[in-house]
Coordinates of C-alpha atoms and ligand atoms in Angstrom, one line a residue:
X11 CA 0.0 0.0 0.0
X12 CA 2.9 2.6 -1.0
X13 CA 2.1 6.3 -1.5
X14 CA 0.7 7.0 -5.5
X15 CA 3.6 9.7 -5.4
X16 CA 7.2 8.4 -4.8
X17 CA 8.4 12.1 -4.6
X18 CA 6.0 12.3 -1.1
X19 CA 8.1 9.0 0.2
X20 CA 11.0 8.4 2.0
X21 CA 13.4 5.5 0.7
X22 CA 12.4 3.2 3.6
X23 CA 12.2 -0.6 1.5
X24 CA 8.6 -1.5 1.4
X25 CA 7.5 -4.5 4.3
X26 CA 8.6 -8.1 3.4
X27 CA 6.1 -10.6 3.6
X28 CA 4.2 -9.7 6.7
X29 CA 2.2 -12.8 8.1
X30 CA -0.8 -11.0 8.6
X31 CA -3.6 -10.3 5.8
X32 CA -6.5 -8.4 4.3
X33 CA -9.6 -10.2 4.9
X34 CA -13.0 -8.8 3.0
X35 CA -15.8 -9.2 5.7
X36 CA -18.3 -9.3 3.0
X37 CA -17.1 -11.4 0.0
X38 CA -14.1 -13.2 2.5
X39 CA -11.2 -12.4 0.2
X40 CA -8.0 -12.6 1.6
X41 CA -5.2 -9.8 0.2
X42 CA -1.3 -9.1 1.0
X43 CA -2.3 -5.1 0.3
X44 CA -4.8 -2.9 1.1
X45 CA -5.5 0.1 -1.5
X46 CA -5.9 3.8 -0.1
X47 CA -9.6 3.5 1.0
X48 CA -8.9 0.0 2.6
X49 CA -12.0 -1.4 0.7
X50 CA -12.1 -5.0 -0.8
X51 CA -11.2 -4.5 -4.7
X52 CA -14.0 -7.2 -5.6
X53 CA -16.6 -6.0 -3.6
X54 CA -15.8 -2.7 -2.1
X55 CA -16.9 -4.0 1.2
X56 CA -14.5 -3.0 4.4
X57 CA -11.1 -5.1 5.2
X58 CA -10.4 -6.7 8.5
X59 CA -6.8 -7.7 9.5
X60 CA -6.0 -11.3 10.1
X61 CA -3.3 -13.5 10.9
X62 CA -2.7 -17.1 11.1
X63 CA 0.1 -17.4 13.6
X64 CA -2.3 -15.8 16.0
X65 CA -4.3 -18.9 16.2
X66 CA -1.0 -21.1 17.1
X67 CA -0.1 -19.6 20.3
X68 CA -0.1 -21.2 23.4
X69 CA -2.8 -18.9 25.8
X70 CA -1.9 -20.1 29.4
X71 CA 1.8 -18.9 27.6
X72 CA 0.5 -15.8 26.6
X73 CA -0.9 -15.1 29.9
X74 CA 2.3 -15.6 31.9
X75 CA 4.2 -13.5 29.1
X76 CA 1.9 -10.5 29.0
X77 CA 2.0 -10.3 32.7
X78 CA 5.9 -10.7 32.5
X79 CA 6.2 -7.3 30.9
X80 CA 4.5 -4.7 33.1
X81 CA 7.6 -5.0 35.0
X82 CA 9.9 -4.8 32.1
X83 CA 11.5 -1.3 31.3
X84 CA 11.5 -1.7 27.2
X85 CA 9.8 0.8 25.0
X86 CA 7.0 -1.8 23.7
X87 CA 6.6 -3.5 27.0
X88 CA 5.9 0.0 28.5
X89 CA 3.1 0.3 25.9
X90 CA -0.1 -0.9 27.2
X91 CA -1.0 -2.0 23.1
X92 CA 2.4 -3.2 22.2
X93 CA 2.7 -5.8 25.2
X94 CA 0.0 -7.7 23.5
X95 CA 2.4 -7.7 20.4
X96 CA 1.5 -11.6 19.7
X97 CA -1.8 -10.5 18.7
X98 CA -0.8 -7.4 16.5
X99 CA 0.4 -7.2 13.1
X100 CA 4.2 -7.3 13.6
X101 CA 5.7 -4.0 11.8
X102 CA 9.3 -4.2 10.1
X103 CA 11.0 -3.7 13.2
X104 CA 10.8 -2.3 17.1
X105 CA 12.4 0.9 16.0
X106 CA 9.4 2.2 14.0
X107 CA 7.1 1.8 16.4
X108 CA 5.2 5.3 17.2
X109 CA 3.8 4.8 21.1
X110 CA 3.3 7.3 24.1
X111 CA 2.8 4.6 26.3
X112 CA -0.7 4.5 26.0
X113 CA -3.0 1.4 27.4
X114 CA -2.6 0.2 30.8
X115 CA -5.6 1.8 31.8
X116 CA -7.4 1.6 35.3
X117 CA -10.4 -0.6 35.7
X118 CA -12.8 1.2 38.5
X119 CA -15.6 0.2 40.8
X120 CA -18.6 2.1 40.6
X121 CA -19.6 2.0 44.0
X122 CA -22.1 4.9 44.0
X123 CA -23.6 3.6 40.3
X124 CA -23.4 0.2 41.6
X125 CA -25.0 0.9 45.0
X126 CA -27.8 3.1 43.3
X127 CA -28.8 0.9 40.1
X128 CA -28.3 -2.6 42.3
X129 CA -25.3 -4.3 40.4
X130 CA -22.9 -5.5 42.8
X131 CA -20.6 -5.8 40.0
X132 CA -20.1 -3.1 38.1
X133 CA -16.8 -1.4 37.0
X134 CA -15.3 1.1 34.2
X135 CA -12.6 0.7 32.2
X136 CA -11.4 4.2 31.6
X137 CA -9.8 4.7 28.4
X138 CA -9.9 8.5 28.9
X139 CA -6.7 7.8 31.5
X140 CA -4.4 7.5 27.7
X141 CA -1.8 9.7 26.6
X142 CA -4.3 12.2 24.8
X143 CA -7.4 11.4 26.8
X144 CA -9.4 8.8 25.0
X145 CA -9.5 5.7 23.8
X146 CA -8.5 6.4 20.2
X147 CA -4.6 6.2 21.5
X148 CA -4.3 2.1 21.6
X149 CA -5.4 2.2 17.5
X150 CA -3.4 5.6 16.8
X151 CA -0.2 3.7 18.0
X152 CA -0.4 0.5 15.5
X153 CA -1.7 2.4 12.6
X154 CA 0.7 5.5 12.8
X155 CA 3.5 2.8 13.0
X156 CA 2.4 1.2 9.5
X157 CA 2.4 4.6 7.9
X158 CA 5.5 5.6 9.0
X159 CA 6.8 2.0 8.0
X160 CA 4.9 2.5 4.5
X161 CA 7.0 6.5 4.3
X162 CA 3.9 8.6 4.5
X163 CA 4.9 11.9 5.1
X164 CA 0.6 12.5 5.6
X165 CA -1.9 11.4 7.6
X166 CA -5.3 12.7 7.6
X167 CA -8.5 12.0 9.2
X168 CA -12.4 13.2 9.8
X169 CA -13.6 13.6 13.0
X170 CA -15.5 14.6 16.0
X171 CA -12.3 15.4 17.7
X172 CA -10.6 13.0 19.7
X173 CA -9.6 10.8 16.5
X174 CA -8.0 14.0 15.4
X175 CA -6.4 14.5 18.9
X176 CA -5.0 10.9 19.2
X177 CA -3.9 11.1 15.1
X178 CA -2.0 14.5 15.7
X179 CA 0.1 13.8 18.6
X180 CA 1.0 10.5 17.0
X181 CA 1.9 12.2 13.7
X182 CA 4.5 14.3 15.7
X183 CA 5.8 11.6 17.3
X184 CA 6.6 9.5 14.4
X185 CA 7.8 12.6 12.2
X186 CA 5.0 12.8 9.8
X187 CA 2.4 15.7 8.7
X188 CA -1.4 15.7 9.9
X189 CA -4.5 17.2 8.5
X190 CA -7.5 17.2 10.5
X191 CA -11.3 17.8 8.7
X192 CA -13.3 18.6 11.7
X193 CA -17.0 19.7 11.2
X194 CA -16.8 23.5 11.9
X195 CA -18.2 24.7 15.8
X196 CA -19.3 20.9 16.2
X197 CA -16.0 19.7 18.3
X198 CA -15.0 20.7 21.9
X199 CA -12.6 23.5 22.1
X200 CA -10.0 21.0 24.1
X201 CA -10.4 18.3 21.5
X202 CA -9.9 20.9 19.1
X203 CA -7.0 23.2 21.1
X204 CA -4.6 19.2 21.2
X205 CA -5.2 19.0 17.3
X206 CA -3.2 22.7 17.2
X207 CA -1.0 22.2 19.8
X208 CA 0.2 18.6 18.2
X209 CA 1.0 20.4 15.3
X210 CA -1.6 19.2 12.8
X211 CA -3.0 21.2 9.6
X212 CA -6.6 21.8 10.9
X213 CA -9.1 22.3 8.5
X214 CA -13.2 23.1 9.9
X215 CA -15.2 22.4 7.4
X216 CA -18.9 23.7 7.0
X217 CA -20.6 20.5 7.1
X218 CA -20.9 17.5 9.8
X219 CA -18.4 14.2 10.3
X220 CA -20.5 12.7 7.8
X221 CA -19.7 15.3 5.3
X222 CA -15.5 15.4 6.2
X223 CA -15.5 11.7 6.3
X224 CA -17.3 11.4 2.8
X225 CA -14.4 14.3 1.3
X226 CA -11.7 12.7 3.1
X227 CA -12.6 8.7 1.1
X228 CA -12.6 11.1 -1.8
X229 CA -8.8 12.8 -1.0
X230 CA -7.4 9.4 -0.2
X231 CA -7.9 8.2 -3.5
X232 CA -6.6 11.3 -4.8
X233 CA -3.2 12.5 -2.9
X234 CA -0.8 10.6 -1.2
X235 CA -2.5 10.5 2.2
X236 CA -2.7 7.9 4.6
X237 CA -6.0 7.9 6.4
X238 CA -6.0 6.7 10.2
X239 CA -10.1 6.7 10.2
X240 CA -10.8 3.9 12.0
X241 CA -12.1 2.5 8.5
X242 CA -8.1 1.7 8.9
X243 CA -8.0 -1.7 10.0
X244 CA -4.6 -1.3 11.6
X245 CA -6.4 1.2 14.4
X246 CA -8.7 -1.2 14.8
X247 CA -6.2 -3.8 15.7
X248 CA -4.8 -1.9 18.5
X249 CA -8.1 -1.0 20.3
X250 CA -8.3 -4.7 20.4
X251 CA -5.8 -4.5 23.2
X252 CA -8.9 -2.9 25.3
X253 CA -10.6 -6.1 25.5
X254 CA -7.0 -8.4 26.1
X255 CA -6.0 -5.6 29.2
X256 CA -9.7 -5.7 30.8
X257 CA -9.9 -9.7 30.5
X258 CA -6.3 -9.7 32.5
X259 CA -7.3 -7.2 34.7
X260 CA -10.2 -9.5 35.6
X261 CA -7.7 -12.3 35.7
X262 CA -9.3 -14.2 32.8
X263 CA -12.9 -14.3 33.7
X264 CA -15.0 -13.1 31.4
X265 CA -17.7 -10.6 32.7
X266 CA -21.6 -11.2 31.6
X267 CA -21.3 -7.4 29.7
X268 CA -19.6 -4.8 28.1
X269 CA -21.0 -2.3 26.8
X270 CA -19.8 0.8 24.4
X271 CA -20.9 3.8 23.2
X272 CA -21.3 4.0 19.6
X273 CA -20.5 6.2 16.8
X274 CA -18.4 5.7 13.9
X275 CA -19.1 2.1 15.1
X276 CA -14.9 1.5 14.9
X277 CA -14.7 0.7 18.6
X278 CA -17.2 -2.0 19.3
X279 CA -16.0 -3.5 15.8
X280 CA -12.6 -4.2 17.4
X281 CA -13.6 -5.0 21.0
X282 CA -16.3 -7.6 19.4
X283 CA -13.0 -9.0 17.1
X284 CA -10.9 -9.5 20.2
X285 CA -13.5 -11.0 22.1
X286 CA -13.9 -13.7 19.4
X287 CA -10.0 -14.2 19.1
X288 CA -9.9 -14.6 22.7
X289 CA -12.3 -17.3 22.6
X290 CA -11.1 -19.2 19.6
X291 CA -7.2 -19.2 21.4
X292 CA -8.5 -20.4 24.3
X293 CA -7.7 -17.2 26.8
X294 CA -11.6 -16.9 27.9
X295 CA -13.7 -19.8 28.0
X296 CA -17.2 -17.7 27.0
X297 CA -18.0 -15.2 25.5
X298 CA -19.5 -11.5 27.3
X299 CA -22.3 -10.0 25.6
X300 CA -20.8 -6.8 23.8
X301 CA -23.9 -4.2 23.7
X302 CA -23.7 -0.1 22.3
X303 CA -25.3 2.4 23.3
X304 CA -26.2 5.4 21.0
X305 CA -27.9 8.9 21.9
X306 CA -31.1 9.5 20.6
X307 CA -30.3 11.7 18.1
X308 CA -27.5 9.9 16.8
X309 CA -28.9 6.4 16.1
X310 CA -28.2 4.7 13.0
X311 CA -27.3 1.1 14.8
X312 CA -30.3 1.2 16.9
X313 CA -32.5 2.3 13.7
X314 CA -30.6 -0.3 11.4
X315 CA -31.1 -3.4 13.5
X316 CA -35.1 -2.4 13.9
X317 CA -36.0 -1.1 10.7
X318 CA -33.3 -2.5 8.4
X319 CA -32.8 -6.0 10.3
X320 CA -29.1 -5.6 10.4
X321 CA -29.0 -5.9 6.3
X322 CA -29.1 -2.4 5.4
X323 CA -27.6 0.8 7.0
X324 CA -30.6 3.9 8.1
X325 CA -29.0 6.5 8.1
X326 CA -29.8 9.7 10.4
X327 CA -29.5 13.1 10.1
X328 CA -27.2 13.0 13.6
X329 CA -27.6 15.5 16.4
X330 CA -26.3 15.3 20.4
X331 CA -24.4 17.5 23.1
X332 CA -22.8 14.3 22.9
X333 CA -20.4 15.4 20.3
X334 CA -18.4 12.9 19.8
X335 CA -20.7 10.5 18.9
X336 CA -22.5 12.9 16.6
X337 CA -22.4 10.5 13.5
X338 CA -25.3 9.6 11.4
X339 CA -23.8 7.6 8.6
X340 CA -21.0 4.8 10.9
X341 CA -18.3 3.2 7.8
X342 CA -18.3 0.1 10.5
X343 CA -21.5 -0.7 10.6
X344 CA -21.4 -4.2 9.2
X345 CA -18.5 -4.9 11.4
X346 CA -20.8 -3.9 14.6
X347 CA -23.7 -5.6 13.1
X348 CA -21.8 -8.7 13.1
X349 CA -20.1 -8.7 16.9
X350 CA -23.5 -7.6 18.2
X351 CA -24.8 -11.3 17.1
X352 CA -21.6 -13.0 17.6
X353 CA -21.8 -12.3 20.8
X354 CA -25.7 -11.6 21.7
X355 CA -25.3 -7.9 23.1
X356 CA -28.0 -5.4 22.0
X357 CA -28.4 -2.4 21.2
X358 CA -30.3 0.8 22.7
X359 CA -30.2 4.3 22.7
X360 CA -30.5 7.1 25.8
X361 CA -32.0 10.9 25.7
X362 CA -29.8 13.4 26.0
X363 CA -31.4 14.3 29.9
X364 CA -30.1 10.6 30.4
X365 CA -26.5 11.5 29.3
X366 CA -26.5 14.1 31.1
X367 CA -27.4 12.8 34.5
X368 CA -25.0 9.9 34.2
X369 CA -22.3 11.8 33.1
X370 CA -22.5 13.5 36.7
X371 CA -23.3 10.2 38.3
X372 CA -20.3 8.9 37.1
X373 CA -18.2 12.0 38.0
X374 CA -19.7 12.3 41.6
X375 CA -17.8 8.8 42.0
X376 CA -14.6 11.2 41.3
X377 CA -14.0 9.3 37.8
X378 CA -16.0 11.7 35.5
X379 CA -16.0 11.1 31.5
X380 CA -16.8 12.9 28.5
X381 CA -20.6 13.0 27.5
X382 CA -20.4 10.1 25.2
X383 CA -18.8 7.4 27.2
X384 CA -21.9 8.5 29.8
X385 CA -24.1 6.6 27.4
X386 CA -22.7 3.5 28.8
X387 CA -24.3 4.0 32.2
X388 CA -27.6 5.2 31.0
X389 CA -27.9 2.6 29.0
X390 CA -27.3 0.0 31.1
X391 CA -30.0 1.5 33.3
X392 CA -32.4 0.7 30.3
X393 CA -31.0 -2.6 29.6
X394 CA -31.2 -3.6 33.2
X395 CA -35.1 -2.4 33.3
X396 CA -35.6 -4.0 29.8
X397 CA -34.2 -7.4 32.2
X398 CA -31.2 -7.6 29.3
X399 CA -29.1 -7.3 31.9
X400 CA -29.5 -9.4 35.6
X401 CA -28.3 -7.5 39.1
X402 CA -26.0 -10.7 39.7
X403 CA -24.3 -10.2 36.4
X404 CA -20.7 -8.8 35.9
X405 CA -20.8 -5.5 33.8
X406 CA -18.4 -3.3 32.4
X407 CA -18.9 0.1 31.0
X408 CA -15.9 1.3 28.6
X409 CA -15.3 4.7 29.4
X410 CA -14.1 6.2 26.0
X411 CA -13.4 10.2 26.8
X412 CA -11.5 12.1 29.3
X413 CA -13.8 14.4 31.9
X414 CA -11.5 17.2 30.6
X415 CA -12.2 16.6 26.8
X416 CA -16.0 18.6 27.2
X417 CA -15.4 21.6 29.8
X418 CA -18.2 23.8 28.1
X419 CA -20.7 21.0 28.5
X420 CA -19.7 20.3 32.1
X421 CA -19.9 23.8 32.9
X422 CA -23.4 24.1 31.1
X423 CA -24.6 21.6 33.3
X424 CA -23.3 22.1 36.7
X425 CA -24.4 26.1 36.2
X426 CA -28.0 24.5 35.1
X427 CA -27.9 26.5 31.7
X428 CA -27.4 23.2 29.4
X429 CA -30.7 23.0 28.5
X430 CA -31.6 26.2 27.9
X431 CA -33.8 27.4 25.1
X432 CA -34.4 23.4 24.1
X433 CA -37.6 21.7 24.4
X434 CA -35.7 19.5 27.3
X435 CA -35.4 23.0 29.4
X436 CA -38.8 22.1 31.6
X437 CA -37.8 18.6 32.6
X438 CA -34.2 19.1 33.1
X439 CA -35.4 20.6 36.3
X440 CA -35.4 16.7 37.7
X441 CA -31.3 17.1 37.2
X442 CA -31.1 19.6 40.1
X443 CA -29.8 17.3 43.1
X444 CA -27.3 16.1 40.5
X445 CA -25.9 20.0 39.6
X446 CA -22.6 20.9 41.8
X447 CA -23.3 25.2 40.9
X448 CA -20.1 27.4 41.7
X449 CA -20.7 29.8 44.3
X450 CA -19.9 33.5 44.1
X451 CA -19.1 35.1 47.9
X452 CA -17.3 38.0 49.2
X453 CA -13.5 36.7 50.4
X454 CA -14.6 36.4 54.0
X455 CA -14.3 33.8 56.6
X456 CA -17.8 34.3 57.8
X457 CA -19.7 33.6 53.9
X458 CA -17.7 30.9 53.4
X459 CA -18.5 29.2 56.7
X460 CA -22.2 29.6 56.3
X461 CA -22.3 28.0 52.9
X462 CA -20.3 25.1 54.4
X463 CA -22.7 24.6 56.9
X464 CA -25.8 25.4 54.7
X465 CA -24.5 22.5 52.3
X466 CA -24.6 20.3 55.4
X467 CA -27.7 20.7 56.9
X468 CA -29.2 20.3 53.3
X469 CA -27.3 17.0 52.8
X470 CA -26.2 16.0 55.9
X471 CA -26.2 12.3 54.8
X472 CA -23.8 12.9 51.7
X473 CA -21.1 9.8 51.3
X474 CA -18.9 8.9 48.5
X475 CA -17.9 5.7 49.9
Ligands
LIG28 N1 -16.6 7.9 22.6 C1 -15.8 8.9 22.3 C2 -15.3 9.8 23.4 C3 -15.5 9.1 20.9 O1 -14.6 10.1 20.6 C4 -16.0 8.3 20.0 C5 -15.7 8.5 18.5 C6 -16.9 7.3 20.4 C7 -17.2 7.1 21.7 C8 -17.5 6.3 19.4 O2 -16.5 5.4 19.0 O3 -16.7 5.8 16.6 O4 -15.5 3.8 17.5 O5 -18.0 4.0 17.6 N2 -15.0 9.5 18.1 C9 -14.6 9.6 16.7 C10 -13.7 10.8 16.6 C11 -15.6 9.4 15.7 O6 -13.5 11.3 15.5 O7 -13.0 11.2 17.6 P1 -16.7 4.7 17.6

């Protein structure tokens, strides 16, 4: 998959014959090389990565190995993605590997969720705790390696801001050029303020994700570009490494659920893959349900699998405070279609009052999250209701975004102006107890004494523990 313009490349040999593959997930053809838009040539259908030296490892050896590392001091072993290397493609060599140590991420109780919904098992896995705050980092690392090992000096992707983030800070690490198409006064200014500061070319286009993903397919096929959408199988690969780290941290026993938010539908796509790989090798002996959770106005899976049976794609016209998951038209659709069965999860979708409140559920615990990984949590609430989910069952929610990625919207709420001017205004009311307001006093003892003890007697019963 070499750059159309040799004058764009730098003299770096082009990979020998990697053991891993191109597989078609709709026609099942199996390639060497991917073309620019990693779509099957016969069919045009999306590419998934396989390898058949994955299947011939030894898992109880795999185990012992992967645990080995965390107390090894080398470059990939530090990398919570690349000490899973036995399941990755395998680039050239160590040396051109881009990583900024991402993975390793903390798996958390939710007491206070857990206490309040009745799951005694209930935990995040916080993939806003990587190097640029979401989870986008574990697939930025293995697909920024394979373009700097094909001698792209460009990357490029659309997005809703923390794939351009994740794809920026890479870029600079691994000594190539970024362009970012980001929908214009659709992203959060911090998602949007790491794309600058990481040095990328930022373009804000007048249209939504939909719209820069659809021009970005058509540069691709034009310029020399490599695009690290997560229509790239290689990200994919590394955001496998979610599912591998949780399992470990759970010391191999597969929870009932896990459960996603979903948006470009990229995500789930790789969780469901790893989940299946696992299973096949032997490292879990069953498999979790993997379920996503859309918003309201952003719900092409949840309108696909009702009204299309999981055969054709409904597209929405997508709108959500939920910004990053403000997608109406998902490229991995098919992909998410097919772990959903594989696995028997489901599929719902949450208002945005719902978000909202579990967003500052989940930060009262002192975790917090963007608005989009607060799907998980409200959704579960409807799953458990629904009787999808039992209160003896394992669950874990994948927490996607950092509580710092979406200041504006945290603000908004806690201030109680979020809703303003919407037709949820009336009933957003109901969040009160859940708003934390800043107060304004005069710099003396005295007002701030009596506001301490006015918060007390209102809540005298308040506990975090
Ligand atoms: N959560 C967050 C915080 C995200 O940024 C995204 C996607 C998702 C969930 C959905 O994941 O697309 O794999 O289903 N953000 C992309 C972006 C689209 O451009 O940053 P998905």
């Amino acid at each position: 998959m070499p750059p159309s313009s040799t004058s764009e490349k730098s003299s770096k040999p082009s990979p020998p014959q990697a053991s891993f593959g191109f597989r078609c997930i709709g026609c099942g053809s199996v390639t060497a090389a991917a073309a620019q838009d990693f779509r099957c040539s016969e069919c045009g259908n999306l590419l998934e990565i396989t390898d058949s030296s994955w299947n011939s490892r030894n898992p109880t050896a795999l185990k012992t190995l992967w645990r080995e590392r965390r107390s090894l001091n080398a470059s990939l072993d530090l990398s919570g993605v690349w000490r899973f290397r036995e399941l990755l493609p395998a680039p050239q060599s160590a040396e051109l590997v881009v990583t900024l140590r991402e993975g390793n991420t903390p798996l958390y109780e939710l007491r206070q969720s857990s206490r309040s919904i009745g799951i005694p098992r209930l935990y995040a896995k916080h993939q806003g705790m990587n190097p640029t705050g979401s989870f986008k980092d574990a697939g930025m690392t293995v697909a920024a390696t394979f373009a700097r090992q094909a001698g792209y000096r460009w990357v490029a992707c659309a997005s809703t801001g923390n794939t351009s983030a994740s794809m920026a800070a890479y870029a600079a690490r691994g000594g190539m050029r970024s362009l970012v198409l980001v929908p214009e006064g659709k992203i959060s200014w911090s998602k949007l303020s790491q794309a600058l500061d990481y040095g990328a070319l930022t373009c804000q286009l007048r249209t939504d994700f939909d719209g820069c993903l659809r021009l970005l397919q058509e540069l691709v096929r034009q310029a020399p570009v490599y695009q690290l959408n997560s229509i790239n199988p290689f990200r994919l690969e590394g955001q496998k490494t979610l599912a591998l780290e949780l399992l470990e941290q759970l010391d191999w026993q597969a929870p009932d659920h896990i459960i996603v938010p979903g948006g470009n539908l990229g995500n789930s796509s790789a969780i469901g893959k790893a989940l299946l790989e696992m299973l096949d090798l032997g490292l879990i002996p069953r498999l979790p349900k993997l379920s996503v959770i859309q918003a309201e106005g952003a719900n092409p899976l949840v309108r696909t699998l009702r009204e299309g049976g999981g055969k054709r794609l409904v597209s929405v016209q997508a709108e959500t405070r939920a910004t990053a998951i403000r997608i109406g038209n998902p490229a991995s659709w098919e992909k998410a279609v097919k772990v959903l069965q594989a696995t028997g999860g489901a599929c719902e979708q949450v208002s945005e009052l719902e978000i909202a409140q579990a967003k500052a559920e989940i930060g009262a615990e002192g975790i917090g999250c963007e608005p989009a990984s607060a799907v998980t949590l409200a959704g579960l609430k409807k799953l458990l209701q629904q009787g999808f989910v039992k209160p003896d069952e394992t669950v874990i929610l994948v927490l996607t975004g950092n509580l710092l990625k979406d200041p504006d919207f945290t603000m908004g709420f806690h201030r109680g102006d979020l809703f303003q001017g919407t037709a949820d205004e009336r009933e957003s009311s109901r969040l009160n107890p859940f708003r934390h307001p800043p107060v304004v006093l005069d710099a003396l003892l005295d007002a701030v004494i009596k506001t301490l003890e006015q918060v007390e007697k209102s809540d005298p019963t308040h506990s975090n523990a």
